[in-house]
Amino acid sequence: DAKTTQPTSMDCAEGRAANLPCNHSTISGNEYVYWYRQIHSQGPQYIIHGLKNNETNEMASLIITEDRKSSTLILPHATLRDTAVYYCIDLGGGTSYGKLTFGQGTILTVHP
Amino acid sequence: DTGVSQDPRHKITKRGQNVTFRCDPISEHNRLYWYRQTLGQGPEFLTYFQNEAQLEKSRLLSDRFSAERPKGSFSTLEIQRTEQGDSAMYLCASSLVGGLQFFGPGTRLTVL
């Protein structure tokens, strides 16, 4: 079973920031926070990951609270192509990265 | 295109028939994962390989399912005596040890 909890769905206007929350109530010290998304009928796509510090890449920013019990994925200027299901996942660190345990994710709908 | 390919993309079969899917990972990736995704749910882990060795199998992988990776490159997933409950998207992902998982486009199976 997934260890994270996310809202079922969210809406966002095109061009605005989309802020997707995730609760990591059972995350352990060596587990990273990963975010993937899945556009309809495609395989999941990696977005970003982090351990403690906030992270930014060309796709998104990741904010992790100090206690690491929650995170927020930020898409700074959402476009229609960002409409997808977004998954946050806790994944063990070290050299033994294994299976990804997906929850039901958040359906993000970006509207014009 | 992530570099992970799956064949076929769609398969329709009758209950009781056997089906086989193929996954070609990114060439230098030594880990290969299989997941299953039913409608409205996140992907669920089935099994993974490191090189030729199958290191973990989910309890979801009944004895009708078998996966192989004979030369540590491509992998096949066979389902024997298919049932309607096997209808799902079957996803393959590959990674280096400790690296990000990249997903293929999936094979959608419909069992009539």
Tab-separated table of C-alpha atoms in Angstrom:
chain	number	residue	atom	x	y	z
A	1	ASP	CA	0.000	0.000	0.000
A	2	ALA	CA	1.076	3.545	-0.716
A	3	LYS	CA	2.555	5.419	2.205
A	4	THR	CA	1.673	8.887	0.930
A	5	THR	CA	-1.658	10.695	0.758
A	6	GLN	CA	-2.705	13.229	-1.862
A	7	PRO	CA	-5.898	15.060	-2.799
A	8	THR	CA	-7.880	13.223	-5.430
A	9	SER	CA	-8.111	16.129	-7.861
A	10	MET	CA	-7.137	19.756	-8.381
A	11	ASP	CA	-7.787	22.439	-10.971
A	12	CYS	CA	-5.489	25.162	-12.191
A	13	ALA	CA	-5.786	27.975	-14.716
A	14	GLU	CA	-3.337	27.984	-17.578
A	15	GLY	CA	-0.358	30.226	-16.848
A	16	ARG	CA	-0.853	30.112	-13.093
A	17	ALA	CA	1.207	28.138	-10.610
A	18	ALA	CA	-0.043	24.681	-9.709
A	19	ASN	CA	0.776	23.637	-6.137
A	20	LEU	CA	0.257	19.940	-5.472
A	21	PRO	CA	0.493	18.800	-1.827
A	22	CYS	CA	1.517	15.412	-0.471
A	23	ASN	CA	1.580	14.001	3.050
A	24	HIS	CA	4.420	11.670	4.008
A	25	SER	CA	3.324	10.667	7.489
A	26	THR	CA	5.530	7.549	7.706
A	27	ILE	CA	8.600	8.681	5.781
A	28	SER	CA	11.850	7.443	7.288
A	29	GLY	CA	15.164	9.235	7.503
A	30	ASN	CA	16.777	7.663	4.446
A	31	GLU	CA	13.761	7.845	2.157
A	32	TYR	CA	13.623	10.361	-0.649
A	33	VAL	CA	10.506	12.159	-1.881
A	34	TYR	CA	9.889	11.441	-5.573
A	35	TRP	CA	7.316	12.907	-7.895
A	36	TYR	CA	6.171	11.276	-11.134
A	37	ARG	CA	3.326	12.188	-13.445
A	38	GLN	CA	1.309	10.197	-15.937
A	39	ILE	CA	-0.311	11.784	-18.929
A	40	HIS	CA	-3.286	9.876	-20.274
A	41	SER	CA	-2.353	6.532	-21.895
A	42	GLN	CA	1.383	7.039	-21.367
A	43	GLY	CA	3.877	5.588	-18.907
A	44	PRO	CA	4.777	7.556	-15.767
A	45	GLN	CA	7.336	10.314	-16.238
A	46	TYR	CA	9.884	11.356	-13.614
A	47	ILE	CA	9.600	14.985	-12.492
A	48	ILE	CA	11.824	15.681	-9.488
A	49	HIS	CA	13.059	14.248	-6.178
A	50	GLY	CA	14.626	15.450	-2.945
A	51	LEU	CA	15.671	14.411	0.532
A	52	LYS	CA	15.577	17.445	2.806
A	53	ASN	CA	16.318	20.557	0.836
A	54	ASN	CA	14.087	22.267	-1.660
A	55	GLU	CA	14.872	21.343	-5.236
A	56	THR	CA	14.274	22.934	-8.615
A	57	ASN	CA	14.745	21.691	-12.146
A	58	GLU	CA	13.477	22.666	-15.560
A	59	MET	CA	10.120	21.044	-14.938
A	60	ALA	CA	9.183	21.950	-11.384
A	61	SER	CA	10.134	22.934	-7.850
A	62	LEU	CA	9.862	20.713	-4.805
A	63	ILE	CA	9.323	22.109	-1.322
A	64	ILE	CA	9.851	19.700	1.595
A	65	THR	CA	8.878	20.768	5.106
A	66	GLU	CA	11.506	20.670	7.816
A	67	ASP	CA	9.942	17.641	9.496
A	68	ARG	CA	9.668	15.990	6.048
A	69	LYS	CA	6.080	14.998	6.719
A	70	SER	CA	4.764	16.951	3.758
A	71	SER	CA	5.915	18.191	0.393
A	72	THR	CA	4.579	20.427	-2.348
A	73	LEU	CA	5.254	20.110	-6.049
A	74	ILE	CA	5.088	23.450	-7.821
A	75	LEU	CA	4.576	23.837	-11.550
A	76	PRO	CA	5.317	27.569	-11.862
A	77	HIS	CA	3.412	28.303	-15.079
A	78	ALA	CA	1.019	25.467	-15.797
A	79	THR	CA	0.109	24.689	-19.401
A	80	LEU	CA	-2.635	22.510	-20.856
A	81	ARG	CA	-0.003	19.812	-21.425
A	82	ASP	CA	0.528	19.569	-17.660
A	83	THR	CA	-2.909	17.969	-17.292
A	84	ALA	CA	-2.018	14.572	-15.816
A	85	VAL	CA	-2.105	12.377	-12.721
A	86	TYR	CA	0.672	13.354	-10.305
A	87	TYR	CA	2.133	10.829	-7.870
A	88	CYS	CA	4.332	11.449	-4.846
A	89	ILE	CA	6.331	8.455	-3.634
A	90	ASP	CA	8.634	7.752	-0.700
A	91	LEU	CA	11.601	5.728	-1.881
A	92	GLY	CA	14.447	4.286	0.147
A	93	GLY	CA	17.865	5.713	-0.382
A	94	GLY	CA	21.196	4.025	-0.791
A	95	THR	CA	22.218	1.704	-3.594
A	96	SER	CA	19.179	-0.530	-3.388
A	97	TYR	CA	16.491	1.606	-5.013
A	98	GLY	CA	13.704	-0.821	-5.674
A	99	LYS	CA	10.053	-0.821	-6.498
A	100	LEU	CA	8.033	2.352	-6.682
A	101	THR	CA	4.852	2.213	-4.609
A	102	PHE	CA	2.249	4.418	-6.276
A	103	GLY	CA	-0.911	5.670	-4.628
A	104	GLN	CA	-3.908	6.925	-6.570
A	105	GLY	CA	-2.283	10.296	-7.182
A	106	THR	CA	-3.787	13.726	-7.835
A	107	ILE	CA	-5.587	14.375	-11.094
A	108	LEU	CA	-4.498	17.870	-12.133
A	109	THR	CA	-6.664	19.556	-14.735
A	110	VAL	CA	-5.278	22.718	-16.299
A	111	HIS	CA	-8.001	24.745	-17.978
A	112	PRO	CA	-7.748	27.687	-20.399
B	1	ASP	CA	10.313	8.818	-25.778
B	2	THR	CA	12.264	7.561	-22.749
B	3	GLY	CA	14.195	4.902	-24.643
B	4	VAL	CA	12.211	2.039	-23.086
B	5	SER	CA	10.075	0.244	-25.656
B	6	GLN	CA	7.278	-2.263	-25.228
B	7	ASP	CA	5.632	-4.565	-27.712
B	8	PRO	CA	2.819	-4.909	-28.504
B	9	ARG	CA	1.160	-1.653	-27.484
B	10	HIS	CA	-2.271	-3.257	-27.479
B	11	LYS	CA	-3.367	-6.876	-27.156
B	12	ILE	CA	-6.874	-8.272	-27.266
B	13	THR	CA	-7.256	-11.914	-26.366
B	14	LYS	CA	-9.906	-14.375	-25.346
B	15	ARG	CA	-10.152	-15.772	-21.852
B	16	GLY	CA	-7.986	-18.833	-21.448
B	17	GLN	CA	-5.395	-17.872	-24.052
B	18	ASN	CA	-1.727	-17.248	-23.275
B	19	VAL	CA	-0.127	-13.884	-24.018
B	20	THR	CA	3.468	-12.662	-23.977
B	21	PHE	CA	4.713	-9.090	-23.773
B	22	ARG	CA	8.206	-7.815	-24.464
B	23	CYS	CA	10.136	-4.944	-22.939
B	24	ASP	CA	13.389	-3.497	-24.285
B	25	PRO	CA	15.072	-1.330	-21.641
B	26	ILE	CA	17.572	1.474	-22.085
B	27	SER	CA	20.651	-0.437	-23.192
B	28	GLU	CA	23.008	0.271	-20.290
B	29	HIS	CA	20.353	-0.196	-17.585
B	30	ASN	CA	20.879	-3.292	-15.463
B	31	ARG	CA	17.550	-3.140	-13.626
B	32	LEU	CA	14.210	-3.859	-15.252
B	33	TYR	CA	10.795	-3.596	-13.554
B	34	TRP	CA	7.290	-4.739	-14.436
B	35	TYR	CA	4.168	-2.988	-13.110
B	36	ARG	CA	0.465	-3.443	-13.718
B	37	GLN	CA	-2.078	-0.637	-13.789
B	38	THR	CA	-5.843	-1.037	-13.736
B	39	LEU	CA	-8.287	1.735	-14.575
B	40	GLY	CA	-8.274	4.578	-12.070
B	41	GLN	CA	-5.428	3.136	-10.004
B	42	GLY	CA	-1.735	3.855	-9.785
B	43	PRO	CA	0.743	1.314	-11.150
B	44	GLU	CA	1.376	-1.727	-8.933
B	45	PHE	CA	4.745	-3.441	-8.744
B	46	LEU	CA	4.932	-6.982	-10.104
B	47	THR	CA	8.598	-7.954	-10.268
B	48	TYR	CA	12.091	-6.738	-11.035
B	49	PHE	CA	15.369	-8.023	-12.395
B	50	GLN	CA	18.943	-7.011	-11.869
B	51	ASN	CA	20.759	-8.273	-14.940
B	52	GLU	CA	19.400	-11.819	-15.429
B	53	ALA	CA	18.401	-12.374	-11.810
B	54	GLN	CA	14.797	-11.918	-10.726
B	55	LEU	CA	15.267	-10.307	-7.318
B	56	GLU	CA	11.727	-9.686	-6.125
B	57	LYS	CA	8.224	-10.817	-7.000
B	58	SER	CA	4.994	-9.320	-5.721
B	59	ARG	CA	2.245	-11.497	-4.319
B	60	LEU	CA	0.220	-10.097	-7.236
B	61	LEU	CA	2.329	-12.266	-9.528
B	62	SER	CA	0.285	-15.460	-9.446
B	63	ASP	CA	1.594	-18.744	-10.792
B	64	ARG	CA	-0.037	-17.931	-14.142
B	65	PHE	CA	2.468	-15.104	-14.581
B	66	SER	CA	6.106	-15.623	-15.459
B	67	ALA	CA	8.783	-13.116	-16.318
B	68	GLU	CA	12.222	-13.691	-17.771
B	69	ARG	CA	15.260	-11.673	-18.683
B	70	PRO	CA	17.486	-14.341	-20.174
B	71	LYS	CA	20.493	-12.303	-21.270
B	72	GLY	CA	20.100	-9.356	-18.991
B	73	SER	CA	18.761	-7.199	-21.796
B	74	PHE	CA	15.144	-7.480	-22.946
B	75	SER	CA	12.476	-9.073	-20.781
B	76	THR	CA	9.276	-10.970	-21.436
B	77	LEU	CA	6.168	-11.243	-19.291
B	78	GLU	CA	3.898	-14.183	-20.027
B	79	ILE	CA	0.388	-14.670	-18.712
B	80	GLN	CA	-1.035	-18.160	-19.069
B	81	ARG	CA	-4.747	-18.968	-19.140
B	82	THR	CA	-5.749	-15.316	-19.130
B	83	GLU	CA	-8.727	-14.183	-17.082
B	84	GLN	CA	-10.864	-11.072	-17.446
B	85	GLY	CA	-9.281	-9.713	-14.278
B	86	ASP	CA	-5.922	-9.635	-16.080
B	87	SER	CA	-7.165	-6.776	-18.269
B	88	ALA	CA	-4.847	-3.889	-17.461
B	89	MET	CA	-1.958	-1.784	-18.684
B	90	TYR	CA	1.366	-3.585	-18.207
B	91	LEU	CA	4.235	-1.158	-17.737
B	92	CYS	CA	7.948	-1.777	-17.937
B	93	ALA	CA	10.636	0.471	-16.473
B	94	SER	CA	14.415	0.324	-16.407
B	95	SER	CA	17.151	1.931	-14.360
B	96	LEU	CA	20.734	1.699	-13.230
B	97	VAL	CA	21.185	0.441	-9.667
B	98	GLY	CA	20.338	3.441	-7.502
B	99	GLY	CA	19.157	5.396	-10.506
B	100	LEU	CA	15.896	6.821	-11.782
B	101	GLN	CA	13.317	4.526	-13.294
B	102	PHE	CA	12.293	5.334	-16.854
B	103	PHE	CA	9.009	3.905	-18.044
B	104	GLY	CA	7.940	2.556	-21.383
B	105	PRO	CA	4.592	3.378	-23.002
B	106	GLY	CA	2.936	0.197	-21.706
B	107	THR	CA	1.009	-2.687	-23.233
B	108	ARG	CA	-2.737	-2.516	-22.840
B	109	LEU	CA	-4.270	-5.977	-22.453
B	110	THR	CA	-7.968	-6.623	-22.949
B	111	VAL	CA	-9.256	-10.086	-22.094
B	112	LEU	CA	-12.676	-10.852	-23.594
